[in-house]
JSON list of C-alpha atoms in Angstrom, two decimals:
[
{"chain": "A", "resi": 1, "resn": "UNK", "atom": "CA", "xyz": [96.51, -91.63, -199.79]},
{"chain": "A", "resi": 2, "resn": "UNK", "atom": "CA", "xyz": [93.90, -92.69, -203.06]},
{"chain": "A", "resi": 3, "resn": "UNK", "atom": "CA", "xyz": [96.18, -94.31, -205.77]},
{"chain": "A", "resi": 4, "resn": "UNK", "atom": "CA", "xyz": [95.88, -96.82, -208.45]},
{"chain": "A", "resi": 5, "resn": "UNK", "atom": "CA", "xyz": [99.11, -99.04, -208.94]},
{"chain": "A", "resi": 6, "resn": "UNK", "atom": "CA", "xyz": [99.22, -100.82, -212.42]},
{"chain": "A", "resi": 7, "resn": "UNK", "atom": "CA", "xyz": [101.46, -103.73, -213.19]},
{"chain": "A", "resi": 8, "resn": "UNK", "atom": "CA", "xyz": [104.70, -103.60, -215.10]},
{"chain": "A", "resi": 9, "resn": "UNK", "atom": "CA", "xyz": [105.70, -103.40, -218.43]},
{"chain": "A", "resi": 10, "resn": "UNK", "atom": "CA", "xyz": [105.21, -106.06, -220.53]},
{"chain": "A", "resi": 11, "resn": "UNK", "atom": "CA", "xyz": [107.03, -106.98, -223.89]},
{"chain": "A", "resi": 12, "resn": "UNK", "atom": "CA", "xyz": [104.78, -109.60, -226.20]},
{"chain": "A", "resi": 13, "resn": "UNK", "atom": "CA", "xyz": [105.25, -111.13, -229.55]},
{"chain": "A", "resi": 14, "resn": "UNK", "atom": "CA", "xyz": [102.39, -110.60, -231.94]},
{"chain": "A", "resi": 15, "resn": "UNK", "atom": "CA", "xyz": [98.92, -113.10, -231.43]},
{"chain": "A", "resi": 16, "resn": "UNK", "atom": "CA", "xyz": [100.15, -113.51, -227.84]},
{"chain": "A", "resi": 17, "resn": "UNK", "atom": "CA", "xyz": [97.85, -111.81, -224.75]},
{"chain": "A", "resi": 18, "resn": "UNK", "atom": "CA", "xyz": [98.46, -109.61, -221.65]},
{"chain": "A", "resi": 19, "resn": "UNK", "atom": "CA", "xyz": [96.52, -108.86, -218.44]},
{"chain": "A", "resi": 20, "resn": "UNK", "atom": "CA", "xyz": [97.50, -105.47, -217.11]},
{"chain": "A", "resi": 21, "resn": "UNK", "atom": "CA", "xyz": [96.51, -105.05, -213.65]},
{"chain": "A", "resi": 22, "resn": "UNK", "atom": "CA", "xyz": [95.04, -101.71, -211.42]},
{"chain": "A", "resi": 23, "resn": "UNK", "atom": "CA", "xyz": [95.23, -102.03, -207.78]},
{"chain": "A", "resi": 24, "resn": "UNK", "atom": "CA", "xyz": [93.49, -99.68, -206.08]},
{"chain": "A", "resi": 25, "resn": "UNK", "atom": "CA", "xyz": [93.94, -98.51, -202.63]},
{"chain": "A", "resi": 26, "resn": "UNK", "atom": "CA", "xyz": [92.75, -95.50, -200.12]},
{"chain": "A", "resi": 27, "resn": "UNK", "atom": "CA", "xyz": [88.96, -95.57, -200.84]},
{"chain": "A", "resi": 28, "resn": "UNK", "atom": "CA", "xyz": [85.76, -97.88, -201.63]},
{"chain": "A", "resi": 29, "resn": "UNK", "atom": "CA", "xyz": [86.44, -100.06, -204.83]},
{"chain": "A", "resi": 30, "resn": "UNK", "atom": "CA", "xyz": [83.14, -100.48, -206.01]},
{"chain": "A", "resi": 31, "resn": "UNK", "atom": "CA", "xyz": [81.69, -97.00, -205.20]},
{"chain": "A", "resi": 32, "resn": "UNK", "atom": "CA", "xyz": [83.73, -95.88, -208.43]},
{"chain": "A", "resi": 33, "resn": "UNK", "atom": "CA", "xyz": [83.93, -96.76, -212.01]},
{"chain": "A", "resi": 34, "resn": "UNK", "atom": "CA", "xyz": [87.09, -97.94, -213.65]},
{"chain": "A", "resi": 35, "resn": "UNK", "atom": "CA", "xyz": [88.18, -96.71, -216.82]},
{"chain": "A", "resi": 36, "resn": "UNK", "atom": "CA", "xyz": [90.78, -97.59, -219.19]},
{"chain": "A", "resi": 37, "resn": "UNK", "atom": "CA", "xyz": [92.43, -95.34, -221.65]},
{"chain": "A", "resi": 38, "resn": "UNK", "atom": "CA", "xyz": [94.99, -96.00, -224.12]},
{"chain": "A", "resi": 39, "resn": "UNK", "atom": "CA", "xyz": [97.94, -94.12, -225.46]},
{"chain": "A", "resi": 40, "resn": "UNK", "atom": "CA", "xyz": [99.98, -94.90, -228.75]},
{"chain": "A", "resi": 41, "resn": "UNK", "atom": "CA", "xyz": [103.36, -93.81, -228.78]},
{"chain": "A", "resi": 42, "resn": "UNK", "atom": "CA", "xyz": [103.64, -89.64, -229.69]},
{"chain": "A", "resi": 43, "resn": "UNK", "atom": "CA", "xyz": [99.40, -90.00, -229.67]},
{"chain": "A", "resi": 44, "resn": "UNK", "atom": "CA", "xyz": [96.86, -88.77, -227.83]},
{"chain": "A", "resi": 45, "resn": "UNK", "atom": "CA", "xyz": [94.67, -90.41, -225.16]},
{"chain": "A", "resi": 46, "resn": "UNK", "atom": "CA", "xyz": [91.93, -92.84, -226.52]},
{"chain": "A", "resi": 47, "resn": "UNK", "atom": "CA", "xyz": [89.14, -93.82, -223.88]},
{"chain": "A", "resi": 48, "resn": "UNK", "atom": "CA", "xyz": [88.62, -97.77, -224.18]},
{"chain": "A", "resi": 49, "resn": "UNK", "atom": "CA", "xyz": [85.87, -98.27, -222.11]},
{"chain": "A", "resi": 50, "resn": "UNK", "atom": "CA", "xyz": [84.75, -98.64, -218.36]},
{"chain": "A", "resi": 51, "resn": "UNK", "atom": "CA", "xyz": [83.33, -101.27, -216.29]},
{"chain": "A", "resi": 52, "resn": "UNK", "atom": "CA", "xyz": [80.82, -100.82, -213.40]},
{"chain": "A", "resi": 53, "resn": "UNK", "atom": "CA", "xyz": [82.51, -102.35, -210.24]},
{"chain": "A", "resi": 54, "resn": "UNK", "atom": "CA", "xyz": [78.88, -102.76, -208.28]},
{"chain": "A", "resi": 55, "resn": "UNK", "atom": "CA", "xyz": [77.29, -104.67, -211.16]},
{"chain": "A", "resi": 56, "resn": "UNK", "atom": "CA", "xyz": [80.08, -105.94, -213.52]},
{"chain": "A", "resi": 57, "resn": "UNK", "atom": "CA", "xyz": [78.56, -104.44, -216.54]},
{"chain": "A", "resi": 58, "resn": "UNK", "atom": "CA", "xyz": [81.40, -103.32, -218.95]},
{"chain": "A", "resi": 59, "resn": "UNK", "atom": "CA", "xyz": [81.13, -100.35, -221.78]},
{"chain": "A", "resi": 60, "resn": "UNK", "atom": "CA", "xyz": [83.27, -100.83, -224.48]},
{"chain": "A", "resi": 61, "resn": "UNK", "atom": "CA", "xyz": [84.37, -97.52, -226.98]},
{"chain": "A", "resi": 62, "resn": "UNK", "atom": "CA", "xyz": [82.98, -98.23, -230.12]},
{"chain": "A", "resi": 63, "resn": "UNK", "atom": "CA", "xyz": [86.20, -97.57, -231.81]},
{"chain": "A", "resi": 64, "resn": "UNK", "atom": "CA", "xyz": [88.00, -100.33, -230.84]},
{"chain": "A", "resi": 65, "resn": "UNK", "atom": "CA", "xyz": [85.37, -102.88, -231.65]},
{"chain": "A", "resi": 66, "resn": "UNK", "atom": "CA", "xyz": [86.48, -105.37, -234.38]},
{"chain": "A", "resi": 67, "resn": "UNK", "atom": "CA", "xyz": [90.21, -104.69, -234.78]},
{"chain": "A", "resi": 68, "resn": "UNK", "atom": "CA", "xyz": [91.11, -104.84, -231.07]},
{"chain": "A", "resi": 69, "resn": "UNK", "atom": "CA", "xyz": [90.05, -107.84, -228.62]},
{"chain": "A", "resi": 70, "resn": "UNK", "atom": "CA", "xyz": [90.02, -106.80, -225.16]},
{"chain": "A", "resi": 71, "resn": "UNK", "atom": "CA", "xyz": [87.91, -107.25, -222.00]},
{"chain": "A", "resi": 72, "resn": "UNK", "atom": "CA", "xyz": [87.41, -105.74, -218.62]},
{"chain": "A", "resi": 73, "resn": "UNK", "atom": "CA", "xyz": [87.40, -107.28, -215.34]},
{"chain": "A", "resi": 74, "resn": "UNK", "atom": "CA", "xyz": [88.13, -107.01, -211.37]},
{"chain": "A", "resi": 75, "resn": "UNK", "atom": "CA", "xyz": [88.34, -108.65, -207.93]},
{"chain": "A", "resi": 76, "resn": "UNK", "atom": "CA", "xyz": [86.79, -107.08, -205.39]},
{"chain": "A", "resi": 77, "resn": "UNK", "atom": "CA", "xyz": [88.83, -109.12, -202.70]},
{"chain": "A", "resi": 78, "resn": "UNK", "atom": "CA", "xyz": [91.73, -107.66, -203.98]},
{"chain": "A", "resi": 79, "resn": "UNK", "atom": "CA", "xyz": [90.09, -104.48, -205.08]},
{"chain": "A", "resi": 80, "resn": "UNK", "atom": "CA", "xyz": [92.10, -104.94, -208.56]},
{"chain": "A", "resi": 81, "resn": "UNK", "atom": "CA", "xyz": [90.84, -104.13, -211.99]},
{"chain": "A", "resi": 82, "resn": "UNK", "atom": "CA", "xyz": [92.19, -106.11, -215.08]},
{"chain": "A", "resi": 83, "resn": "UNK", "atom": "CA", "xyz": [92.87, -105.25, -218.57]},
{"chain": "A", "resi": 84, "resn": "UNK", "atom": "CA", "xyz": [93.10, -108.19, -220.96]},
{"chain": "A", "resi": 85, "resn": "UNK", "atom": "CA", "xyz": [94.18, -107.59, -224.53]},
{"chain": "A", "resi": 86, "resn": "UNK", "atom": "CA", "xyz": [94.14, -111.04, -226.47]},
{"chain": "A", "resi": 87, "resn": "UNK", "atom": "CA", "xyz": [95.58, -111.25, -230.33]},
{"chain": "A", "resi": 88, "resn": "UNK", "atom": "CA", "xyz": [98.08, -108.83, -229.54]},
{"chain": "A", "resi": 89, "resn": "UNK", "atom": "CA", "xyz": [99.34, -106.80, -232.70]},
{"chain": "A", "resi": 90, "resn": "UNK", "atom": "CA", "xyz": [102.06, -104.56, -233.14]},
{"chain": "A", "resi": 91, "resn": "UNK", "atom": "CA", "xyz": [99.84, -101.58, -233.71]},
{"chain": "A", "resi": 92, "resn": "UNK", "atom": "CA", "xyz": [98.60, -102.51, -230.20]},
{"chain": "A", "resi": 93, "resn": "UNK", "atom": "CA", "xyz": [101.93, -101.43, -228.59]},
{"chain": "A", "resi": 94, "resn": "UNK", "atom": "CA", "xyz": [100.93, -98.48, -226.28]},
{"chain": "A", "resi": 95, "resn": "UNK", "atom": "CA", "xyz": [100.71, -97.29, -222.61]},
{"chain": "A", "resi": 96, "resn": "UNK", "atom": "CA", "xyz": [97.52, -98.25, -221.39]},
{"chain": "A", "resi": 97, "resn": "UNK", "atom": "CA", "xyz": [96.03, -96.46, -218.08]},
{"chain": "A", "resi": 98, "resn": "UNK", "atom": "CA", "xyz": [93.55, -97.01, -215.49]},
{"chain": "A", "resi": 99, "resn": "UNK", "atom": "CA", "xyz": [91.29, -94.28, -214.21]},
{"chain": "A", "resi": 100, "resn": "UNK", "atom": "CA", "xyz": [88.97, -93.87, -211.30]},
{"chain": "A", "resi": 101, "resn": "UNK", "atom": "CA", "xyz": [85.51, -92.27, -212.94]},
{"chain": "A", "resi": 102, "resn": "UNK", "atom": "CA", "xyz": [83.06, -90.64, -211.08]},
{"chain": "A", "resi": 103, "resn": "UNK", "atom": "CA", "xyz": [79.68, -89.52, -212.23]},
{"chain": "A", "resi": 104, "resn": "UNK", "atom": "CA", "xyz": [77.25, -86.94, -210.57]},
{"chain": "A", "resi": 105, "resn": "UNK", "atom": "CA", "xyz": [73.82, -85.70, -211.60]},
{"chain": "A", "resi": 106, "resn": "UNK", "atom": "CA", "xyz": [73.81, -81.87, -210.81]},
{"chain": "A", "resi": 107, "resn": "UNK", "atom": "CA", "xyz": [69.82, -81.25, -210.04]},
{"chain": "A", "resi": 108, "resn": "UNK", "atom": "CA", "xyz": [70.56, -77.34, -210.53]},
{"chain": "A", "resi": 109, "resn": "UNK", "atom": "CA", "xyz": [71.72, -77.52, -214.04]},
{"chain": "A", "resi": 110, "resn": "UNK", "atom": "CA", "xyz": [70.34, -80.69, -215.04]},
{"chain": "A", "resi": 111, "resn": "UNK", "atom": "CA", "xyz": [73.81, -81.95, -216.61]},
{"chain": "A", "resi": 112, "resn": "UNK", "atom": "CA", "xyz": [76.15, -85.22, -215.53]},
{"chain": "A", "resi": 113, "resn": "UNK", "atom": "CA", "xyz": [79.59, -83.79, -213.71]},
{"chain": "A", "resi": 114, "resn": "UNK", "atom": "CA", "xyz": [81.88, -86.53, -215.22]},
{"chain": "A", "resi": 115, "resn": "UNK", "atom": "CA", "xyz": [85.27, -86.67, -214.49]},
{"chain": "A", "resi": 116, "resn": "UNK", "atom": "CA", "xyz": [88.40, -89.33, -214.04]},
{"chain": "A", "resi": 117, "resn": "UNK", "atom": "CA", "xyz": [89.67, -88.07, -210.87]},
{"chain": "A", "resi": 118, "resn": "UNK", "atom": "CA", "xyz": [92.88, -90.67, -209.94]},
{"chain": "A", "resi": 119, "resn": "UNK", "atom": "CA", "xyz": [94.90, -92.33, -212.51]},
{"chain": "A", "resi": 120, "resn": "UNK", "atom": "CA", "xyz": [97.38, -95.07, -212.25]},
{"chain": "A", "resi": 121, "resn": "UNK", "atom": "CA", "xyz": [101.07, -94.18, -213.53]},
{"chain": "A", "resi": 122, "resn": "UNK", "atom": "CA", "xyz": [100.40, -96.41, -217.17]},
{"chain": "A", "resi": 123, "resn": "UNK", "atom": "CA", "xyz": [102.16, -99.96, -218.07]},
{"chain": "A", "resi": 124, "resn": "UNK", "atom": "CA", "xyz": [103.65, -99.96, -221.28]},
{"chain": "A", "resi": 125, "resn": "UNK", "atom": "CA", "xyz": [102.90, -102.45, -223.55]},
{"chain": "A", "resi": 126, "resn": "UNK", "atom": "CA", "xyz": [105.37, -103.37, -226.40]},
{"chain": "A", "resi": 127, "resn": "UNK", "atom": "CA", "xyz": [104.15, -105.90, -229.11]},
{"chain": "A", "resi": 128, "resn": "UNK", "atom": "CA", "xyz": [106.95, -106.62, -231.34]},
{"chain": "A", "resi": 129, "resn": "UNK", "atom": "CA", "xyz": [108.36, -110.23, -232.87]},
{"chain": "B", "resi": 1, "resn": "UNK", "atom": "CA", "xyz": [87.68, -88.96, -236.05]},
{"chain": "B", "resi": 2, "resn": "UNK", "atom": "CA", "xyz": [86.74, -87.26, -232.91]},
{"chain": "B", "resi": 3, "resn": "UNK", "atom": "CA", "xyz": [83.53, -86.06, -231.32]},
{"chain": "B", "resi": 4, "resn": "UNK", "atom": "CA", "xyz": [84.98, -83.17, -230.09]},
{"chain": "B", "resi": 5, "resn": "UNK", "atom": "CA", "xyz": [88.13, -81.17, -231.24]},
{"chain": "B", "resi": 6, "resn": "UNK", "atom": "CA", "xyz": [91.23, -79.09, -229.91]},
{"chain": "B", "resi": 7, "resn": "UNK", "atom": "CA", "xyz": [93.54, -76.77, -231.80]},
{"chain": "B", "resi": 8, "resn": "UNK", "atom": "CA", "xyz": [96.96, -78.98, -231.66]},
{"chain": "B", "resi": 9, "resn": "UNK", "atom": "CA", "xyz": [99.12, -76.05, -230.64]},
{"chain": "B", "resi": 10, "resn": "UNK", "atom": "CA", "xyz": [98.82, -73.18, -228.64]},
{"chain": "B", "resi": 11, "resn": "UNK", "atom": "CA", "xyz": [101.19, -70.83, -227.13]},
{"chain": "B", "resi": 12, "resn": "UNK", "atom": "CA", "xyz": [101.25, -68.33, -224.62]},
{"chain": "B", "resi": 13, "resn": "UNK", "atom": "CA", "xyz": [103.96, -65.90, -223.22]},
{"chain": "B", "resi": 14, "resn": "UNK", "atom": "CA", "xyz": [105.09, -66.27, -219.54]},
{"chain": "B", "resi": 15, "resn": "UNK", "atom": "CA", "xyz": [102.63, -64.58, -217.10]},
{"chain": "B", "resi": 16, "resn": "UNK", "atom": "CA", "xyz": [100.10, -64.29, -219.57]},
{"chain": "B", "resi": 17, "resn": "UNK", "atom": "CA", "xyz": [96.53, -65.33, -220.06]},
{"chain": "B", "resi": 18, "resn": "UNK", "atom": "CA", "xyz": [95.98, -68.32, -222.38]},
{"chain": "B", "resi": 19, "resn": "UNK", "atom": "CA", "xyz": [92.55, -69.98, -223.39]},
{"chain": "B", "resi": 20, "resn": "UNK", "atom": "CA", "xyz": [92.64, -73.65, -224.98]},
{"chain": "B", "resi": 21, "resn": "UNK", "atom": "CA", "xyz": [89.27, -74.98, -226.55]},
{"chain": "B", "resi": 22, "resn": "UNK", "atom": "CA", "xyz": [86.97, -78.08, -227.07]},
{"chain": "B", "resi": 23, "resn": "UNK", "atom": "CA", "xyz": [84.43, -77.97, -229.88]},
{"chain": "B", "resi": 24, "resn": "UNK", "atom": "CA", "xyz": [81.86, -80.73, -230.60]},
{"chain": "B", "resi": 25, "resn": "UNK", "atom": "CA", "xyz": [78.04, -80.76, -230.60]},
{"chain": "B", "resi": 26, "resn": "UNK", "atom": "CA", "xyz": [77.92, -82.89, -227.52]},
{"chain": "B", "resi": 27, "resn": "UNK", "atom": "CA", "xyz": [79.02, -80.25, -225.23]},
{"chain": "B", "resi": 28, "resn": "UNK", "atom": "CA", "xyz": [75.78, -78.51, -225.54]},
{"chain": "B", "resi": 29, "resn": "UNK", "atom": "CA", "xyz": [74.33, -81.37, -223.69]},
{"chain": "B", "resi": 30, "resn": "UNK", "atom": "CA", "xyz": [77.47, -82.72, -221.47]},
{"chain": "B", "resi": 31, "resn": "UNK", "atom": "CA", "xyz": [80.07, -80.61, -219.31]},
{"chain": "B", "resi": 32, "resn": "UNK", "atom": "CA", "xyz": [83.64, -81.13, -220.44]},
{"chain": "B", "resi": 33, "resn": "UNK", "atom": "CA", "xyz": [86.83, -82.38, -217.76]},
{"chain": "B", "resi": 34, "resn": "UNK", "atom": "CA", "xyz": [90.17, -81.38, -218.58]},
{"chain": "B", "resi": 35, "resn": "UNK", "atom": "CA", "xyz": [93.63, -83.43, -218.01]},
{"chain": "B", "resi": 36, "resn": "UNK", "atom": "CA", "xyz": [97.02, -82.03, -218.14]},
{"chain": "B", "resi": 37, "resn": "UNK", "atom": "CA", "xyz": [99.78, -84.41, -219.33]},
{"chain": "B", "resi": 38, "resn": "UNK", "atom": "CA", "xyz": [103.34, -83.96, -219.34]},
{"chain": "B", "resi": 39, "resn": "UNK", "atom": "CA", "xyz": [106.25, -86.09, -220.70]},
{"chain": "B", "resi": 40, "resn": "UNK", "atom": "CA", "xyz": [106.31, -89.43, -219.49]},
{"chain": "B", "resi": 41, "resn": "UNK", "atom": "CA", "xyz": [103.62, -88.93, -217.03]},
{"chain": "B", "resi": 42, "resn": "UNK", "atom": "CA", "xyz": [100.23, -89.81, -216.39]},
{"chain": "B", "resi": 43, "resn": "UNK", "atom": "CA", "xyz": [97.42, -87.32, -216.95]},
{"chain": "B", "resi": 44, "resn": "UNK", "atom": "CA", "xyz": [96.30, -85.16, -214.00]},
{"chain": "B", "resi": 45, "resn": "UNK", "atom": "CA", "xyz": [92.54, -84.00, -213.84]},
{"chain": "B", "resi": 46, "resn": "UNK", "atom": "CA", "xyz": [92.75, -79.99, -213.49]},
{"chain": "B", "resi": 47, "resn": "UNK", "atom": "CA", "xyz": [89.09, -78.82, -214.29]},
{"chain": "B", "resi": 48, "resn": "UNK", "atom": "CA", "xyz": [85.41, -80.79, -214.43]},
{"chain": "B", "resi": 49, "resn": "UNK", "atom": "CA", "xyz": [82.02, -80.16, -214.01]},
{"chain": "B", "resi": 50, "resn": "UNK", "atom": "CA", "xyz": [80.62, -76.41, -214.48]},
{"chain": "B", "resi": 51, "resn": "UNK", "atom": "CA", "xyz": [84.30, -74.86, -212.89]},
{"chain": "B", "resi": 52, "resn": "UNK", "atom": "CA", "xyz": [85.77, -77.35, -210.51]},
{"chain": "B", "resi": 53, "resn": "UNK", "atom": "CA", "xyz": [89.05, -77.92, -209.52]},
{"chain": "B", "resi": 54, "resn": "UNK", "atom": "CA", "xyz": [90.22, -80.79, -207.68]},
{"chain": "B", "resi": 55, "resn": "UNK", "atom": "CA", "xyz": [92.34, -80.15, -204.75]},
{"chain": "B", "resi": 56, "resn": "UNK", "atom": "CA", "xyz": [96.24, -78.88, -205.38]},
{"chain": "B", "resi": 57, "resn": "UNK", "atom": "CA", "xyz": [95.20, -77.60, -208.96]},
{"chain": "B", "resi": 58, "resn": "UNK", "atom": "CA", "xyz": [96.10, -74.05, -208.95]},
{"chain": "B", "resi": 59, "resn": "UNK", "atom": "CA", "xyz": [93.53, -71.13, -209.04]},
{"chain": "B", "resi": 60, "resn": "UNK", "atom": "CA", "xyz": [94.56, -70.12, -212.25]},
{"chain": "B", "resi": 61, "resn": "UNK", "atom": "CA", "xyz": [93.10, -72.93, -213.88]},
{"chain": "B", "resi": 62, "resn": "UNK", "atom": "CA", "xyz": [89.77, -72.35, -214.87]},
{"chain": "B", "resi": 63, "resn": "UNK", "atom": "CA", "xyz": [86.78, -73.76, -217.03]},
{"chain": "B", "resi": 64, "resn": "UNK", "atom": "CA", "xyz": [83.74, -72.54, -218.51]},
{"chain": "B", "resi": 65, "resn": "UNK", "atom": "CA", "xyz": [81.56, -73.46, -221.31]},
{"chain": "B", "resi": 66, "resn": "UNK", "atom": "CA", "xyz": [79.41, -71.68, -223.92]},
{"chain": "B", "resi": 67, "resn": "UNK", "atom": "CA", "xyz": [77.51, -73.64, -226.75]},
{"chain": "B", "resi": 68, "resn": "UNK", "atom": "CA", "xyz": [79.41, -76.34, -228.36]},
{"chain": "B", "resi": 69, "resn": "UNK", "atom": "CA", "xyz": [82.42, -74.85, -226.45]},
{"chain": "B", "resi": 70, "resn": "UNK", "atom": "CA", "xyz": [84.43, -75.74, -223.63]},
{"chain": "B", "resi": 71, "resn": "UNK", "atom": "CA", "xyz": [87.41, -73.80, -222.57]},
{"chain": "B", "resi": 72, "resn": "UNK", "atom": "CA", "xyz": [90.17, -74.45, -220.24]},
{"chain": "B", "resi": 73, "resn": "UNK", "atom": "CA", "xyz": [91.48, -70.76, -219.15]},
{"chain": "B", "resi": 74, "resn": "UNK", "atom": "CA", "xyz": [95.08, -70.49, -217.53]},
{"chain": "B", "resi": 75, "resn": "UNK", "atom": "CA", "xyz": [95.56, -67.15, -215.51]},
{"chain": "B", "resi": 76, "resn": "UNK", "atom": "CA", "xyz": [98.65, -65.79, -215.46]},
{"chain": "B", "resi": 77, "resn": "UNK", "atom": "CA", "xyz": [100.86, -68.70, -216.97]},
{"chain": "B", "resi": 78, "resn": "UNK", "atom": "CA", "xyz": [103.67, -70.23, -215.68]},
{"chain": "B", "resi": 79, "resn": "UNK", "atom": "CA", "xyz": [106.58, -72.59, -217.31]},
{"chain": "B", "resi": 80, "resn": "UNK", "atom": "CA", "xyz": [105.60, -75.61, -215.50]},
{"chain": "B", "resi": 81, "resn": "UNK", "atom": "CA", "xyz": [102.17, -75.21, -217.41]},
{"chain": "B", "resi": 82, "resn": "UNK", "atom": "CA", "xyz": [103.58, -76.08, -220.21]},
{"chain": "B", "resi": 83, "resn": "UNK", "atom": "CA", "xyz": [102.10, -79.61, -221.07]},
{"chain": "B", "resi": 84, "resn": "UNK", "atom": "CA", "xyz": [99.52, -81.66, -223.18]},
{"chain": "B", "resi": 85, "resn": "UNK", "atom": "CA", "xyz": [95.80, -80.64, -222.39]},
{"chain": "B", "resi": 86, "resn": "UNK", "atom": "CA", "xyz": [93.07, -83.00, -223.24]},
{"chain": "B", "resi": 87, "resn": "UNK", "atom": "CA", "xyz": [89.24, -82.60, -222.84]},
{"chain": "B", "resi": 88, "resn": "UNK", "atom": "CA", "xyz": [86.99, -85.19, -222.55]},
{"chain": "B", "resi": 89, "resn": "UNK", "atom": "CA", "xyz": [83.16, -85.49, -222.49]},
{"chain": "B", "resi": 90, "resn": "UNK", "atom": "CA", "xyz": [80.15, -87.91, -223.17]},
{"chain": "B", "resi": 91, "resn": "UNK", "atom": "CA", "xyz": [79.66, -88.45, -227.03]},
{"chain": "B", "resi": 92, "resn": "UNK", "atom": "CA", "xyz": [76.65, -87.79, -228.79]},
{"chain": "B", "resi": 93, "resn": "UNK", "atom": "CA", "xyz": [74.67, -91.10, -227.32]},
{"chain": "B", "resi": 94, "resn": "UNK", "atom": "CA", "xyz": [75.77, -89.98, -223.39]},
{"chain": "B", "resi": 95, "resn": "UNK", "atom": "CA", "xyz": [76.51, -93.32, -222.74]},
{"chain": "B", "resi": 96, "resn": "UNK", "atom": "CA", "xyz": [80.57, -93.58, -224.03]},
{"chain": "B", "resi": 97, "resn": "UNK", "atom": "CA", "xyz": [83.36, -90.95, -223.50]},
{"chain": "B", "resi": 98, "resn": "UNK", "atom": "CA", "xyz": [85.55, -89.32, -226.01]},
{"chain": "B", "resi": 99, "resn": "UNK", "atom": "CA", "xyz": [88.56, -87.57, -225.49]},
{"chain": "B", "resi": 100, "resn": "UNK", "atom": "CA", "xyz": [89.91, -84.45, -227.84]},
{"chain": "B", "resi": 101, "resn": "UNK", "atom": "CA", "xyz": [92.95, -84.48, -229.51]},
{"chain": "B", "resi": 102, "resn": "UNK", "atom": "CA", "xyz": [94.92, -82.52, -227.16]},
{"chain": "B", "resi": 103, "resn": "UNK", "atom": "CA", "xyz": [96.48, -78.92, -227.34]},
{"chain": "B", "resi": 104, "resn": "UNK", "atom": "CA", "xyz": [100.34, -78.98, -227.10]},
{"chain": "B", "resi": 105, "resn": "UNK", "atom": "CA", "xyz": [100.93, -75.73, -224.81]},
{"chain": "B", "resi": 106, "resn": "UNK", "atom": "CA", "xyz": [104.10, -73.92, -225.02]},
{"chain": "B", "resi": 107, "resn": "UNK", "atom": "CA", "xyz": [105.21, -71.03, -222.64]},
{"chain": "B", "resi": 108, "resn": "UNK", "atom": "CA", "xyz": [107.22, -68.99, -224.26]}
]
């Protein structure tokens, strides 16, 4: 079946880096974008951005630039996407989700039909000294 | 701040109909998608596009849109529908996605 399986929880010290993996199976990896979503404890969902798994081009959410150093990558040979976060701070403590993105243009309405249709189970990253 | 906004809390009596809304200027140009999240679980897509449901989502969930407002309607709410619901759409540039702040639905 189609699924995304993420790596396990991480406990990091401030200033450290972490790399979260997201293993895709059950579909052609390069046919869909991969999105990353953050959820701080008790808070809502925040879209971090996405990576085009055909071209490798990443798009990062504007609200994260400046205070948050992260990057997206993937390895098609193992159908796995990665989120790397550097210079971790306590406020980066959150659950990080990967989510498969689909986007189709509806010619009848002239609208794009977007959705995050498959989600990983989430990876908890805790930052504490 | 969010480009799309939701009411933080909504309640509904068991078996009744409830509408959860999402407002934002970008919704005049882009569809919203809706996600259900229960405590300790990953979000699940429930509605996307004009009014499409993924396989396995009950038909009591439906979506609609008018002007700058997208709506998720649950017709005959069940106890298991108690959850947080998030809308997502493109922002005004069309290049980025944005989530609403979420609506906590309580089924009484």
